[in-house]
mmCIF file of C-alpha atoms in Angstrom:
data_model
loop_
_atom_site.group_PDB
_atom_site.id
_atom_site.type_symbol
_atom_site.label_atom_id
_atom_site.label_comp_id
_atom_site.label_asym_id
_atom_site.label_seq_id
_atom_site.Cartn_x
_atom_site.Cartn_y
_atom_site.Cartn_z
ATOM 1 C CA MET A 268 -8.482 22.342 7.883
ATOM 2 C CA SER A 269 -9.184 26.006 7.093
ATOM 3 C CA ASP A 270 -12.669 25.087 5.128
ATOM 4 C CA LEU A 271 -13.562 22.123 7.583
ATOM 5 C CA TYR A 272 -12.771 23.537 10.891
ATOM 6 C CA PRO A 273 -15.422 26.179 11.189
ATOM 7 C CA MET A 274 -18.238 23.666 9.975
ATOM 8 C CA MET A 275 -16.784 21.208 12.792
ATOM 9 C CA GLN A 276 -16.688 24.138 15.340
ATOM 10 C CA ASP A 277 -20.342 24.836 14.388
ATOM 11 C CA MET A 278 -21.299 21.151 14.738
ATOM 12 C CA GLY A 279 -19.865 21.347 18.353
ATOM 13 C CA ARG A 280 -21.789 24.466 19.360
ATOM 14 C CA ARG A 281 -25.136 22.936 18.066
ATOM 15 C CA ALA A 282 -24.363 19.692 19.897
ATOM 16 C CA ARG A 283 -23.788 21.494 23.082
ATOM 17 C CA ALA A 284 -26.896 23.341 22.840
ATOM 18 C CA ALA A 285 -28.707 20.155 21.943
ATOM 19 C CA ALA A 286 -27.231 18.349 25.047
ATOM 20 C CA ASP A 287 -28.395 21.162 27.417
ATOM 21 C CA ALA A 288 -32.022 20.773 25.677
ATOM 22 C CA LEU A 289 -31.959 17.165 26.057
ATOM 23 C CA ARG A 290 -31.549 17.248 29.857
ATOM 24 C CA ALA A 291 -35.001 19.028 29.781
ATOM 25 C CA THR A 292 -36.732 16.389 27.715
ATOM 26 C CA THR A 293 -38.844 13.599 29.393
ATOM 27 C CA PRO A 294 -38.093 9.607 29.201
ATOM 28 C CA ASP A 295 -41.331 9.407 27.460
ATOM 29 C CA ALA A 296 -40.198 11.647 24.649
ATOM 30 C CA ARG A 297 -36.773 9.760 24.421
ATOM 31 C CA THR A 298 -38.710 6.554 24.307
ATOM 32 C CA GLU A 299 -40.882 7.750 21.539
ATOM 33 C CA ALA A 300 -37.967 8.863 19.377
ATOM 34 C CA LEU A 301 -36.386 5.300 19.812
ATOM 35 C CA ARG A 302 -39.728 3.661 18.708
ATOM 36 C CA ARG A 303 -40.028 6.075 15.745
ATOM 37 C CA LEU A 304 -36.376 5.111 14.768
ATOM 38 C CA ALA A 305 -36.796 1.368 15.008
ATOM 39 C CA GLU A 306 -40.056 1.926 12.761
ATOM 40 C CA GLY A 307 -38.097 4.168 10.414
ATOM 41 C CA LEU A 308 -35.317 1.760 9.901
ATOM 42 C CA ARG A 309 -37.669 -1.133 8.900
ATOM 43 C CA ALA A 310 -39.423 1.249 6.472
ATOM 44 C CA ALA A 311 -36.423 2.626 5.037
ATOM 45 C CA GLU A 312 -34.857 -0.836 4.426
ATOM 46 C CA THR A 313 -34.649 -0.578 0.508
ATOM 47 C CA ASP A 314 -33.060 2.795 0.851
ATOM 48 C CA ILE A 315 -30.351 1.685 3.321
ATOM 49 C CA LEU A 316 -29.638 -1.343 1.243
ATOM 50 C CA ALA A 317 -29.162 0.582 -1.927
ATOM 51 C CA ALA A 318 -26.872 3.002 -0.105
ATOM 52 C CA ASN A 319 -24.951 0.112 1.272
ATOM 53 C CA ALA A 320 -24.554 -1.517 -1.981
ATOM 54 C CA ARG A 321 -22.893 1.656 -3.254
ATOM 55 C CA ASP A 322 -20.413 1.491 -0.355
ATOM 56 C CA VAL A 323 -19.655 -2.293 -0.727
ATOM 57 C CA ALA A 324 -18.922 -1.696 -4.616
ATOM 58 C CA ARG A 325 -16.446 1.063 -3.911
ATOM 59 C CA ALA A 326 -15.031 -0.877 -1.154
ATOM 60 C CA ARG A 327 -14.451 -4.010 -3.441
ATOM 61 C CA ASP A 328 -13.134 -1.515 -6.338
ATOM 62 C CA GLY A 329 -10.634 -0.151 -3.689
ATOM 63 C CA GLY A 330 -9.308 -3.604 -2.702
ATOM 64 C CA LEU A 331 -10.890 -3.703 0.831
ATOM 65 C CA SER A 332 -10.520 -7.310 2.294
ATOM 66 C CA GLU A 333 -13.452 -9.652 2.253
ATOM 67 C CA ALA A 334 -13.190 -9.630 6.322
ATOM 68 C CA LEU A 335 -13.717 -5.796 6.270
ATOM 69 C CA ILE A 336 -16.267 -5.847 3.632
ATOM 70 C CA ASP A 337 -18.267 -8.251 5.719
ATOM 71 C CA ARG A 338 -18.233 -5.785 8.511
ATOM 72 C CA LEU A 339 -19.335 -3.230 6.020
ATOM 73 C CA ALA A 340 -22.130 -5.192 4.200
ATOM 74 C CA LEU A 341 -25.891 -4.943 5.203
ATOM 75 C CA THR A 342 -28.423 -7.480 4.456
ATOM 76 C CA PRO A 343 -32.301 -7.365 5.041
ATOM 77 C CA ALA A 344 -31.407 -9.496 8.291
ATOM 78 C CA ARG A 345 -28.851 -7.134 9.543
ATOM 79 C CA VAL A 346 -31.110 -4.112 8.897
ATOM 80 C CA GLU A 347 -33.855 -6.032 10.836
ATOM 81 C CA GLY A 348 -31.172 -6.474 13.536
ATOM 82 C CA MET A 349 -30.397 -2.933 13.846
ATOM 83 C CA ALA A 350 -34.116 -2.060 13.957
ATOM 84 C CA ALA A 351 -34.684 -4.682 16.751
ATOM 85 C CA ALA A 352 -31.556 -3.475 18.778
ATOM 86 C CA VAL A 353 -33.288 0.221 18.744
ATOM 87 C CA ALA A 354 -36.501 -1.277 19.766
ATOM 88 C CA ALA A 355 -34.862 -3.179 22.583
ATOM 89 C CA ILE A 356 -33.182 -0.058 23.710
ATOM 90 C CA ALA A 357 -36.473 1.790 23.614
ATOM 91 C CA ALA A 358 -37.874 -0.892 26.054
ATOM 92 C CA GLN A 359 -35.189 -0.365 28.591
ATOM 93 C CA PRO A 360 -35.626 1.650 31.675
ATOM 94 C CA ASP A 361 -34.419 5.294 31.013
ATOM 95 C CA PRO A 362 -31.387 5.816 33.122
ATOM 96 C CA ILE A 363 -31.461 9.509 33.468
ATOM 97 C CA GLY A 364 -32.503 10.742 37.021
ATOM 98 C CA ALA A 365 -32.343 7.239 38.437
ATOM 99 C CA GLU A 366 -31.272 7.154 42.135
ATOM 100 C CA MET A 367 -28.171 5.155 42.354
ATOM 101 C CA ALA A 368 -27.851 5.202 46.169
ATOM 102 C CA ARG A 369 -29.076 7.283 48.895
ATOM 103 C CA TRP A 370 -28.052 7.558 52.767
ATOM 104 C CA THR A 371 -27.930 9.825 55.666
ATOM 105 C CA PRO A 372 -24.508 10.223 57.444
ATOM 106 C CA ALA A 373 -24.057 11.491 60.999
ATOM 107 C CA ASN A 374 -24.576 15.084 59.976
ATOM 108 C CA GLY A 375 -28.169 14.542 59.078
ATOM 109 C CA LEU A 376 -28.017 15.389 55.310
ATOM 110 C CA ASP A 377 -29.885 13.546 52.947
ATOM 111 C CA ILE A 378 -27.506 12.428 50.283
ATOM 112 C CA ALA A 379 -28.471 11.071 46.937
ATOM 113 C CA ARG A 380 -26.474 9.870 44.040
ATOM 114 C CA ILE A 381 -28.333 10.558 40.616
ATOM 115 C CA ARG A 382 -27.567 9.430 37.086
ATOM 116 C CA THR A 383 -27.068 12.332 34.564
ATOM 117 C CA PRO A 384 -25.999 12.436 31.051
ATOM 118 C CA ILE A 385 -22.331 13.014 30.269
ATOM 119 C CA GLY A 386 -23.136 15.633 27.537
ATOM 120 C CA VAL A 387 -21.845 15.483 24.159
ATOM 121 C CA LEU A 388 -20.226 12.468 22.795
ATOM 122 C CA ALA A 389 -17.952 12.297 19.761
ATOM 123 C CA VAL A 390 -18.167 8.687 18.327
ATOM 124 C CA ILE A 391 -15.352 7.757 15.621
ATOM 125 C CA TYR A 392 -15.932 4.436 13.964
ATOM 126 C CA GLU A 393 -14.874 2.636 10.737
ATOM 127 C CA SER A 394 -16.577 0.343 8.273
ATOM 128 C CA ARG A 395 -19.751 -0.592 10.250
ATOM 129 C CA PRO A 396 -22.856 1.504 9.317
ATOM 130 C CA ASN A 397 -24.876 -0.203 12.015
ATOM 131 C CA VAL A 398 -22.921 1.712 14.576
ATOM 132 C CA THR A 399 -24.766 4.800 13.154
ATOM 133 C CA ALA A 400 -27.987 3.460 14.314
ATOM 134 C CA ASP A 401 -26.663 1.844 17.619
ATOM 135 C CA ALA A 402 -24.775 4.911 18.609
ATOM 136 C CA ALA A 403 -27.724 7.149 18.014
ATOM 137 C CA ALA A 404 -30.081 5.033 19.958
ATOM 138 C CA LEU A 405 -27.802 4.755 22.958
ATOM 139 C CA CYS A 406 -27.002 8.422 23.013
ATOM 140 C CA LEU A 407 -30.727 9.289 23.023
ATOM 141 C CA ARG A 408 -31.632 6.615 25.715
ATOM 142 C CA SER A 409 -28.873 8.145 27.820
ATOM 143 C CA GLY A 410 -29.760 11.770 27.033
ATOM 144 C CA ASN A 411 -26.415 12.578 25.229
ATOM 145 C CA ALA A 412 -25.939 14.519 22.165
ATOM 146 C CA ALA A 413 -23.515 13.085 19.623
ATOM 147 C CA ILE A 414 -21.405 13.944 16.859
ATOM 148 C CA LEU A 415 -20.869 10.845 14.707
ATOM 149 C CA ARG A 416 -17.903 10.340 12.399
ATOM 150 C CA CYS A 417 -18.094 7.137 10.183
ATOM 151 C CA GLY A 418 -15.421 5.753 7.942
ATOM 152 C CA SER A 419 -15.458 7.007 4.536
ATOM 153 C CA ASP A 420 -16.233 3.505 3.285
ATOM 154 C CA CYS A 421 -19.657 3.500 5.014
ATOM 155 C CA LEU A 422 -20.664 7.138 4.371
ATOM 156 C CA ASP A 423 -23.575 6.636 2.086
ATOM 157 C CA SER A 424 -25.102 3.795 4.372
ATOM 158 C CA SER A 425 -24.490 6.160 7.356
ATOM 159 C CA ARG A 426 -26.052 9.158 5.774
ATOM 160 C CA THR A 427 -29.079 7.156 4.898
ATOM 161 C CA ILE A 428 -29.503 5.760 8.513
ATOM 162 C CA ALA A 429 -28.644 9.169 9.869
ATOM 163 C CA ALA A 430 -31.596 10.713 7.765
ATOM 164 C CA VAL A 431 -33.853 8.207 9.474
ATOM 165 C CA VAL A 432 -32.459 9.241 12.859
ATOM 166 C CA ALA A 433 -33.302 12.855 12.027
ATOM 167 C CA ARG A 434 -36.733 12.300 11.244
ATOM 168 C CA ALA A 435 -37.478 10.100 14.375
ATOM 169 C CA THR A 436 -36.148 12.849 16.631
ATOM 170 C CA ALA A 437 -37.935 15.573 14.932
ATOM 171 C CA GLU A 438 -41.221 13.664 15.033
ATOM 172 C CA ALA A 439 -40.837 13.032 18.809
ATOM 173 C CA GLY A 440 -39.895 16.676 19.598
ATOM 174 C CA LEU A 441 -36.312 16.274 20.406
ATOM 175 C CA PRO A 442 -33.630 18.733 19.595
ATOM 176 C CA ALA A 443 -32.810 18.588 15.766
ATOM 177 C CA ASP A 444 -28.969 18.631 16.446
ATOM 178 C CA ALA A 445 -29.211 15.817 19.161
ATOM 179 C CA ILE A 446 -27.444 13.353 16.792
ATOM 180 C CA GLN A 447 -25.222 14.937 14.034
ATOM 181 C CA LEU A 448 -23.298 12.851 11.364
ATOM 182 C CA VAL A 449 -20.082 14.432 9.914
ATOM 183 C CA PRO A 450 -21.207 14.735 6.315
ATOM 184 C CA VAL A 451 -17.726 14.666 4.588
ATOM 185 C CA PRO A 452 -15.199 11.872 4.449
ATOM 186 C CA ASP A 453 -12.353 14.194 4.858
ATOM 187 C CA ARG A 454 -9.692 12.776 7.568
ATOM 188 C CA GLU A 455 -9.272 16.038 8.845
ATOM 189 C CA ALA A 456 -12.718 15.935 10.557
ATOM 190 C CA VAL A 457 -11.346 13.494 12.969
ATOM 191 C CA GLY A 458 -8.467 15.921 13.888
ATOM 192 C CA ALA A 459 -10.981 18.533 14.566
ATOM 193 C CA LEU A 460 -13.130 16.219 16.794
ATOM 194 C CA LEU A 461 -9.978 15.155 18.761
ATOM 195 C CA SER A 462 -9.198 18.951 19.561
ATOM 196 C CA GLY A 463 -12.461 18.834 21.513
ATOM 197 C CA LEU A 464 -13.957 21.671 19.485
ATOM 198 C CA ASN A 465 -13.371 24.310 21.942
ATOM 199 C CA GLY A 466 -14.672 22.198 24.960
ATOM 200 C CA ALA A 467 -17.918 21.223 23.198
ATOM 201 C CA ILE A 468 -16.979 17.286 23.447
ATOM 202 C CA ASP A 469 -17.013 15.574 26.835
ATOM 203 C CA LEU A 470 -16.005 12.214 25.788
ATOM 204 C CA ILE A 471 -14.634 10.712 22.708
ATOM 205 C CA ILE A 472 -15.300 6.905 21.798
ATOM 206 C CA PRO A 473 -13.243 5.439 19.039
ATOM 207 C CA ARG A 474 -14.328 2.189 17.586
ATOM 208 C CA GLY A 475 -12.104 0.750 14.907
ATOM 209 C CA GLY A 476 -8.632 -0.760 14.357
ATOM 210 C CA LYS A 477 -5.492 -0.315 16.266
ATOM 211 C CA SER A 478 -4.134 2.582 14.313
ATOM 212 C CA LEU A 479 -7.332 4.548 14.798
ATOM 213 C CA VAL A 480 -7.430 4.091 18.507
ATOM 214 C CA ALA A 481 -3.825 4.812 18.941
ATOM 215 C CA ARG A 482 -4.249 8.084 17.287
ATOM 216 C CA VAL A 483 -7.221 9.119 19.432
ATOM 217 C CA GLN A 484 -5.681 8.138 22.679
ATOM 218 C CA ALA A 485 -2.514 10.044 21.545
ATOM 219 C CA GLU A 486 -3.972 13.099 20.305
ATOM 220 C CA ALA A 487 -7.301 13.706 21.944
ATOM 221 C CA LYS A 488 -7.775 16.830 24.005
ATOM 222 C CA ALA A 489 -10.973 15.306 25.731
ATOM 223 C CA PRO A 490 -11.358 12.125 27.624
ATOM 224 C CA VAL A 491 -11.275 8.836 25.682
ATOM 225 C CA LEU A 492 -13.384 5.738 26.495
ATOM 226 C CA GLY A 493 -10.945 3.161 24.723
ATOM 227 C CA HIS A 494 -11.835 0.248 22.498
ATOM 228 C CA LEU A 495 -8.605 -1.603 21.689
ATOM 229 C CA GLU A 496 -8.606 -4.488 19.278
ATOM 230 C CA GLY A 497 -10.211 -7.883 20.078
ATOM 231 C CA LEU A 498 -7.225 -10.137 20.654
ATOM 232 C CA CYS A 499 -9.461 -12.877 22.217
ATOM 233 C CA HIS A 500 -8.343 -16.146 23.512
ATOM 234 C CA THR A 501 -10.063 -19.502 24.202
ATOM 235 C CA TYR A 502 -8.395 -21.931 26.613
ATOM 236 C CA LEU A 503 -9.153 -25.578 26.653
ATOM 237 C CA ASP A 504 -8.310 -26.937 30.104
ATOM 238 C CA ALA A 505 -7.372 -30.533 30.799
ATOM 239 C CA ALA A 506 -10.854 -31.080 32.397
ATOM 240 C CA ALA A 507 -12.666 -29.832 29.083
ATOM 241 C CA ASP A 508 -15.451 -31.903 27.746
ATOM 242 C CA LEU A 509 -14.292 -32.742 24.035
ATOM 243 C CA ASP A 510 -17.875 -32.043 22.661
ATOM 244 C CA VAL A 511 -17.998 -28.698 24.443
ATOM 245 C CA ALA A 512 -14.591 -27.847 23.470
ATOM 246 C CA ARG A 513 -15.330 -28.608 19.682
ATOM 247 C CA ARG A 514 -18.659 -26.656 19.670
ATOM 248 C CA VAL A 515 -17.334 -23.632 21.439
ATOM 249 C CA THR A 516 -14.035 -23.241 19.865
ATOM 250 C CA LEU A 517 -15.645 -23.593 16.336
ATOM 251 C CA ASN A 518 -18.138 -20.943 17.114
ATOM 252 C CA ALA A 519 -15.766 -18.682 19.038
ATOM 253 C CA LYS A 520 -13.477 -18.543 15.760
ATOM 254 C CA MET A 521 -15.719 -19.131 12.809
ATOM 255 C CA ARG A 522 -19.301 -17.856 13.534
ATOM 256 C CA ARG A 523 -18.188 -14.434 12.218
ATOM 257 C CA VAL A 524 -14.455 -13.921 11.834
ATOM 258 C CA SER A 525 -14.765 -10.222 11.386
ATOM 259 C CA VAL A 526 -16.061 -9.269 14.627
ATOM 260 C CA CYS A 527 -13.993 -8.222 17.637
ATOM 261 C CA GLY A 528 -15.179 -11.083 19.874
ATOM 262 C CA ALA A 529 -13.808 -13.629 17.544
ATOM 263 C CA THR A 530 -11.169 -15.966 19.149
ATOM 264 C CA GLU A 531 -7.821 -15.163 17.488
ATOM 265 C CA THR A 532 -5.664 -17.542 19.639
ATOM 266 C CA LEU A 533 -6.345 -21.038 21.071
ATOM 267 C CA LEU A 534 -4.558 -22.188 24.066
ATOM 268 C CA VAL A 535 -4.753 -25.940 24.886
ATOM 269 C CA ASP A 536 -3.650 -27.558 28.314
ATOM 270 C CA ARG A 537 -0.672 -29.664 27.806
ATOM 271 C CA ALA A 538 -2.222 -32.342 30.009
ATOM 272 C CA ALA A 539 -4.816 -33.043 27.593
ATOM 273 C CA ALA A 540 -3.550 -31.706 24.202
ATOM 274 C CA ASP A 541 -3.475 -35.013 22.726
ATOM 275 C CA ARG A 542 -7.140 -35.677 23.638
ATOM 276 C CA LEU A 543 -8.501 -32.208 22.658
ATOM 277 C CA LEU A 544 -6.621 -30.626 19.860
ATOM 278 C CA PRO A 545 -6.739 -33.101 17.039
ATOM 279 C CA ALA A 546 -10.410 -33.132 16.824
ATOM 280 C CA VAL A 547 -10.793 -29.386 17.507
ATOM 281 C CA ALA A 548 -8.382 -28.552 14.904
ATOM 282 C CA ALA A 549 -9.901 -30.987 12.322
ATOM 283 C CA ASP A 550 -13.230 -29.136 12.688
ATOM 284 C CA LEU A 551 -11.625 -25.627 12.263
ATOM 285 C CA THR A 552 -9.738 -26.781 9.156
ATOM 286 C CA ALA A 553 -12.963 -28.262 7.675
ATOM 287 C CA ALA A 554 -14.628 -25.038 8.200
ATOM 288 C CA GLY A 555 -11.701 -23.165 6.158
ATOM 289 C CA CYS A 556 -9.610 -21.882 9.138
ATOM 290 C CA GLU A 557 -5.911 -21.727 8.635
ATOM 291 C CA LEU A 558 -4.102 -23.006 11.877
ATOM 292 C CA ARG A 559 -0.683 -21.618 12.840
ATOM 293 C CA GLY A 560 0.831 -23.512 15.748
ATOM 294 C CA ASP A 561 3.790 -23.596 18.023
ATOM 295 C CA ALA A 562 5.860 -26.709 17.990
ATOM 296 C CA GLU A 563 3.934 -28.826 20.372
ATOM 297 C CA ALA A 564 0.688 -28.084 18.579
ATOM 298 C CA ARG A 565 2.286 -28.900 15.244
ATOM 299 C CA ALA A 566 3.529 -32.365 16.493
ATOM 300 C CA LEU A 567 -0.045 -33.106 17.218
ATOM 301 C CA VAL A 568 -1.499 -31.708 14.006
ATOM 302 C CA PRO A 569 1.215 -31.624 11.539
ATOM 303 C CA ALA A 570 -0.730 -29.798 8.975
ATOM 304 C CA MET A 571 -0.397 -26.617 10.847
ATOM 305 C CA THR A 572 2.017 -24.023 9.694
ATOM 306 C CA ALA A 573 4.414 -22.742 12.057
ATOM 307 C CA ALA A 574 3.442 -19.871 14.302
ATOM 308 C CA SER A 575 5.715 -16.778 14.395
ATOM 309 C CA GLU A 576 6.012 -14.275 17.468
ATOM 310 C CA ALA A 577 3.788 -11.895 15.590
ATOM 311 C CA ASP A 578 0.899 -14.434 15.417
ATOM 312 C CA TRP A 579 0.387 -14.092 19.237
ATOM 313 C CA THR A 580 -0.396 -10.409 18.946
ATOM 314 C CA ALA A 581 -2.347 -10.654 15.635
ATOM 315 C CA GLU A 582 -5.976 -9.668 15.475
ATOM 316 C CA TYR A 583 -6.765 -11.505 12.181
ATOM 317 C CA LEU A 584 -10.352 -10.714 11.625
ATOM 318 C CA ALA A 585 -10.027 -13.479 9.097
ATOM 319 C CA PRO A 586 -10.290 -17.425 9.189
ATOM 320 C CA ILE A 587 -6.838 -17.641 10.713
ATOM 321 C CA LEU A 588 -6.148 -18.894 14.193
ATOM 322 C CA SER A 589 -2.831 -19.124 16.267
ATOM 323 C CA VAL A 590 -2.639 -22.177 18.485
ATOM 324 C CA ARG A 591 -0.275 -22.699 21.529
ATOM 325 C CA VAL A 592 -0.050 -25.683 23.953
ATOM 326 C CA VAL A 593 0.287 -24.274 27.511
ATOM 327 C CA ASP A 594 1.049 -25.485 30.935
ATOM 328 C CA GLY A 595 -2.496 -25.512 32.752
ATOM 329 C CA VAL A 596 -4.355 -22.506 33.822
ATOM 330 C CA GLY A 597 -1.418 -20.796 34.871
ATOM 331 C CA GLY A 598 0.307 -21.049 31.573
ATOM 332 C CA ALA A 599 -2.747 -19.729 29.947
ATOM 333 C CA VAL A 600 -3.132 -16.796 32.306
ATOM 334 C CA ASP A 601 0.608 -16.178 31.562
ATOM 335 C CA HIS A 602 0.311 -16.136 27.889
ATOM 336 C CA ILE A 603 -3.031 -13.793 28.040
ATOM 337 C CA ARG A 604 -1.196 -11.509 30.391
ATOM 338 C CA ARG A 605 1.877 -11.169 27.947
ATOM 339 C CA TYR A 606 0.033 -10.996 24.545
ATOM 340 C CA GLY A 607 -3.622 -9.999 25.195
ATOM 341 C CA SER A 608 -5.463 -6.953 24.739
ATOM 342 C CA GLY A 609 -7.880 -6.940 27.743
ATOM 343 C CA HIS A 610 -10.999 -7.689 25.686
ATOM 344 C CA THR A 611 -12.516 -11.188 26.081
ATOM 345 C CA GLU A 612 -11.141 -14.496 27.131
ATOM 346 C CA ALA A 613 -12.982 -17.869 27.503
ATOM 347 C CA ILE A 614 -11.985 -21.161 29.406
ATOM 348 C CA VAL A 615 -13.645 -24.634 28.561
ATOM 349 C CA THR A 616 -13.652 -26.799 31.441
ATOM 350 C CA ALA A 617 -15.642 -29.141 33.781
ATOM 351 C CA ASP A 618 -13.511 -28.189 36.830
ATOM 352 C CA GLU A 619 -15.161 -25.336 38.673
ATOM 353 C CA THR A 620 -11.658 -24.724 40.593
ATOM 354 C CA ALA A 621 -9.933 -24.223 37.227
ATOM 355 C CA ALA A 622 -12.743 -22.021 35.977
ATOM 356 C CA GLU A 623 -12.601 -19.751 39.067
ATOM 357 C CA ARG A 624 -8.676 -19.634 38.828
ATOM 358 C CA PHE A 625 -8.850 -18.537 35.220
ATOM 359 C CA ALA A 626 -11.640 -15.961 35.964
ATOM 360 C CA GLU A 627 -9.573 -14.544 38.862
ATOM 361 C CA GLY A 628 -6.347 -14.529 37.064
ATOM 362 C CA VAL A 629 -7.313 -13.134 33.804
ATOM 363 C CA ASP A 630 -7.591 -9.222 33.940
ATOM 364 C CA SER A 631 -9.779 -8.624 30.830
ATOM 365 C CA ALA A 632 -13.187 -6.887 30.393
ATOM 366 C CA ILE A 633 -15.006 -10.133 29.804
ATOM 367 C CA VAL A 634 -14.135 -13.704 31.121
ATOM 368 C CA LEU A 635 -16.506 -16.338 29.818
ATOM 369 C CA ILE A 636 -16.731 -20.162 31.338
ATOM 370 C CA ASN A 637 -17.914 -22.784 28.834
ATOM 371 C CA ALA A 638 -19.184 -20.136 26.461
ATOM 372 C CA SER A 639 -18.071 -18.762 22.970
ATOM 373 C CA THR A 640 -16.128 -15.379 22.995
ATOM 374 C CA GLN A 641 -18.591 -14.385 20.276
ATOM 375 C CA PHE A 642 -20.983 -13.542 23.160
ATOM 376 C CA ALA A 643 -18.893 -10.385 23.771
ATOM 377 C CA ASP A 644 -21.896 -8.179 22.613
ATOM 378 C CA GLY A 645 -24.126 -5.533 24.314
ATOM 379 C CA GLY A 646 -27.023 -7.128 22.507
ATOM 380 C CA GLU A 647 -26.225 -10.434 24.093
ATOM 381 C CA PHE A 648 -25.784 -8.993 27.559
ATOM 382 C CA GLY A 649 -29.177 -7.638 27.320
ATOM 383 C CA PHE A 650 -28.231 -4.073 26.594
ATOM 384 C CA GLY A 651 -29.872 -3.713 23.534
ATOM 385 C CA GLY A 652 -26.891 -2.602 21.586
ATOM 386 C CA GLU A 653 -23.683 -1.224 22.305
ATOM 387 C CA ILE A 654 -21.275 1.585 21.333
ATOM 388 C CA GLY A 655 -18.510 -0.787 21.647
ATOM 389 C CA ILE A 656 -16.474 -2.964 24.120
ATOM 390 C CA SER A 657 -14.484 -0.774 26.390
ATOM 391 C CA THR A 658 -10.932 -2.126 27.310
ATOM 392 C CA SER A 659 -10.554 0.889 29.696
ATOM 393 C CA LYS A 660 -10.394 0.220 33.343
ATOM 394 C CA LEU A 661 -12.074 3.584 34.325
ATOM 395 C CA HIS A 662 -15.528 4.757 33.960
ATOM 396 C CA ALA A 663 -16.732 1.765 31.782
ATOM 397 C CA ARG A 664 -15.481 -1.501 30.973
ATOM 398 C CA GLY A 665 -16.923 -4.451 28.593
ATOM 399 C CA PRO A 666 -20.108 -3.736 26.494
ATOM 400 C CA VAL A 667 -21.017 -0.233 26.547
ATOM 401 C CA GLY A 668 -24.738 0.540 26.571
ATOM 402 C CA ALA A 669 -26.892 3.346 27.587
ATOM 403 C CA GLU A 670 -26.278 2.959 31.250
ATOM 404 C CA GLN A 671 -22.520 3.224 30.677
ATOM 405 C CA LEU A 672 -22.894 6.314 28.882
ATOM 406 C CA THR A 673 -24.008 8.107 31.895
ATOM 407 C CA THR A 674 -22.244 9.904 34.872
ATOM 408 C CA TYR A 675 -23.630 10.936 38.225
ATOM 409 C CA LYS A 676 -24.115 13.890 40.501
ATOM 410 C CA TYR A 677 -24.809 14.184 44.313
ATOM 411 C CA VAL A 678 -28.022 15.996 45.338
ATOM 412 C CA VAL A 679 -27.638 16.902 49.052
ATOM 413 C CA ARG A 680 -30.860 17.956 51.015
ATOM 414 C CA GLY A 681 -30.476 19.533 54.368
ATOM 415 C CA GLU A 682 -32.620 21.310 56.720
ATOM 416 C CA GLY A 683 -30.513 24.454 57.628
ATOM 417 C CA GLN A 684 -27.361 22.460 58.728
ATOM 418 C CA THR A 685 -24.046 24.320 59.089
ATOM 419 C CA ARG A 686 -20.650 22.778 59.464
ATOM 420 C CA PRO A 687 -19.159 23.355 62.660
#
């Protein structure tokens, strides 16, 4: 790390100075930067796609799985999606300085709780170049400086996107170092960020596989906003409408198998498994999904292969689904408590009581009722974009948008009071 560490320390110092300068910028200036960024992404589509093609070619040559290549690959539609997400973030109310609450206790003090930026964020991510744009936009909207460290497989794409970010911030008069991308693929850069860069970093956000998140949580010298794997479940209750169950389950698994909101385990109520499972399984199989079931599931759908204990904890990110027959809502909740990652779970049912029991019993960041787990996305929540889905229980949980990247302080106004 002898050569890399001084560069990273310098990035930390510049990010800290930029964070201080960002606090003095106006909401209008931050909005202008975001508008220019959205326009710049559209204008740079050809350059972004060319850089991404180089990343994808190297990834294929290196043997990266097709599921991960899908996360890496950009298309004109995905570039437009990035730009649209930035434009949506630009249209959101600026959270900085917003008054969250205000009251006057018996001592006569006027106490206000005010949103403020966190400061400097280190965002460490893999395979997804769109995170470069999302993270930059959300940090600018929330008044935070950021150091972004992408995976080596999307470095060309991210460099091109980061250049667009730099132009947009400069044109809007924001600090030049507000958003910095680590320009080299060295893995040691992650270790440098985890050190906290001598206190420059206020929060580390990992977005990637289980091994990356585990390393960050084990080694970080700064607070971490956790994003564990998306081991998502869909539970088909005895009162589920068959057509809804078929539609929701197929979408939850097969819309995009490589996203963290994809369902990885299907749970089916024993009381209606013979009514629900064969048709749902036929849809999934026809769409190219491999099914791995327990003994009861395989008795109803003999073409399934046998599930192993490891399947219940697998985030496949591929067209593979584990299937288990359970004893009602209680059985589904017990399975999720034992094997889940706290990300996203869904129930399909026409029974409101069963739905509420499931929603109360499951302790995950997102619980859906009669809707696909693939709605686990900040854009779908109206946040414009997200920096990840937090499975932490402190500070922020679920989709992390601009508001979730703020903290607060108390401003207390008095009239000469002294404490007796």
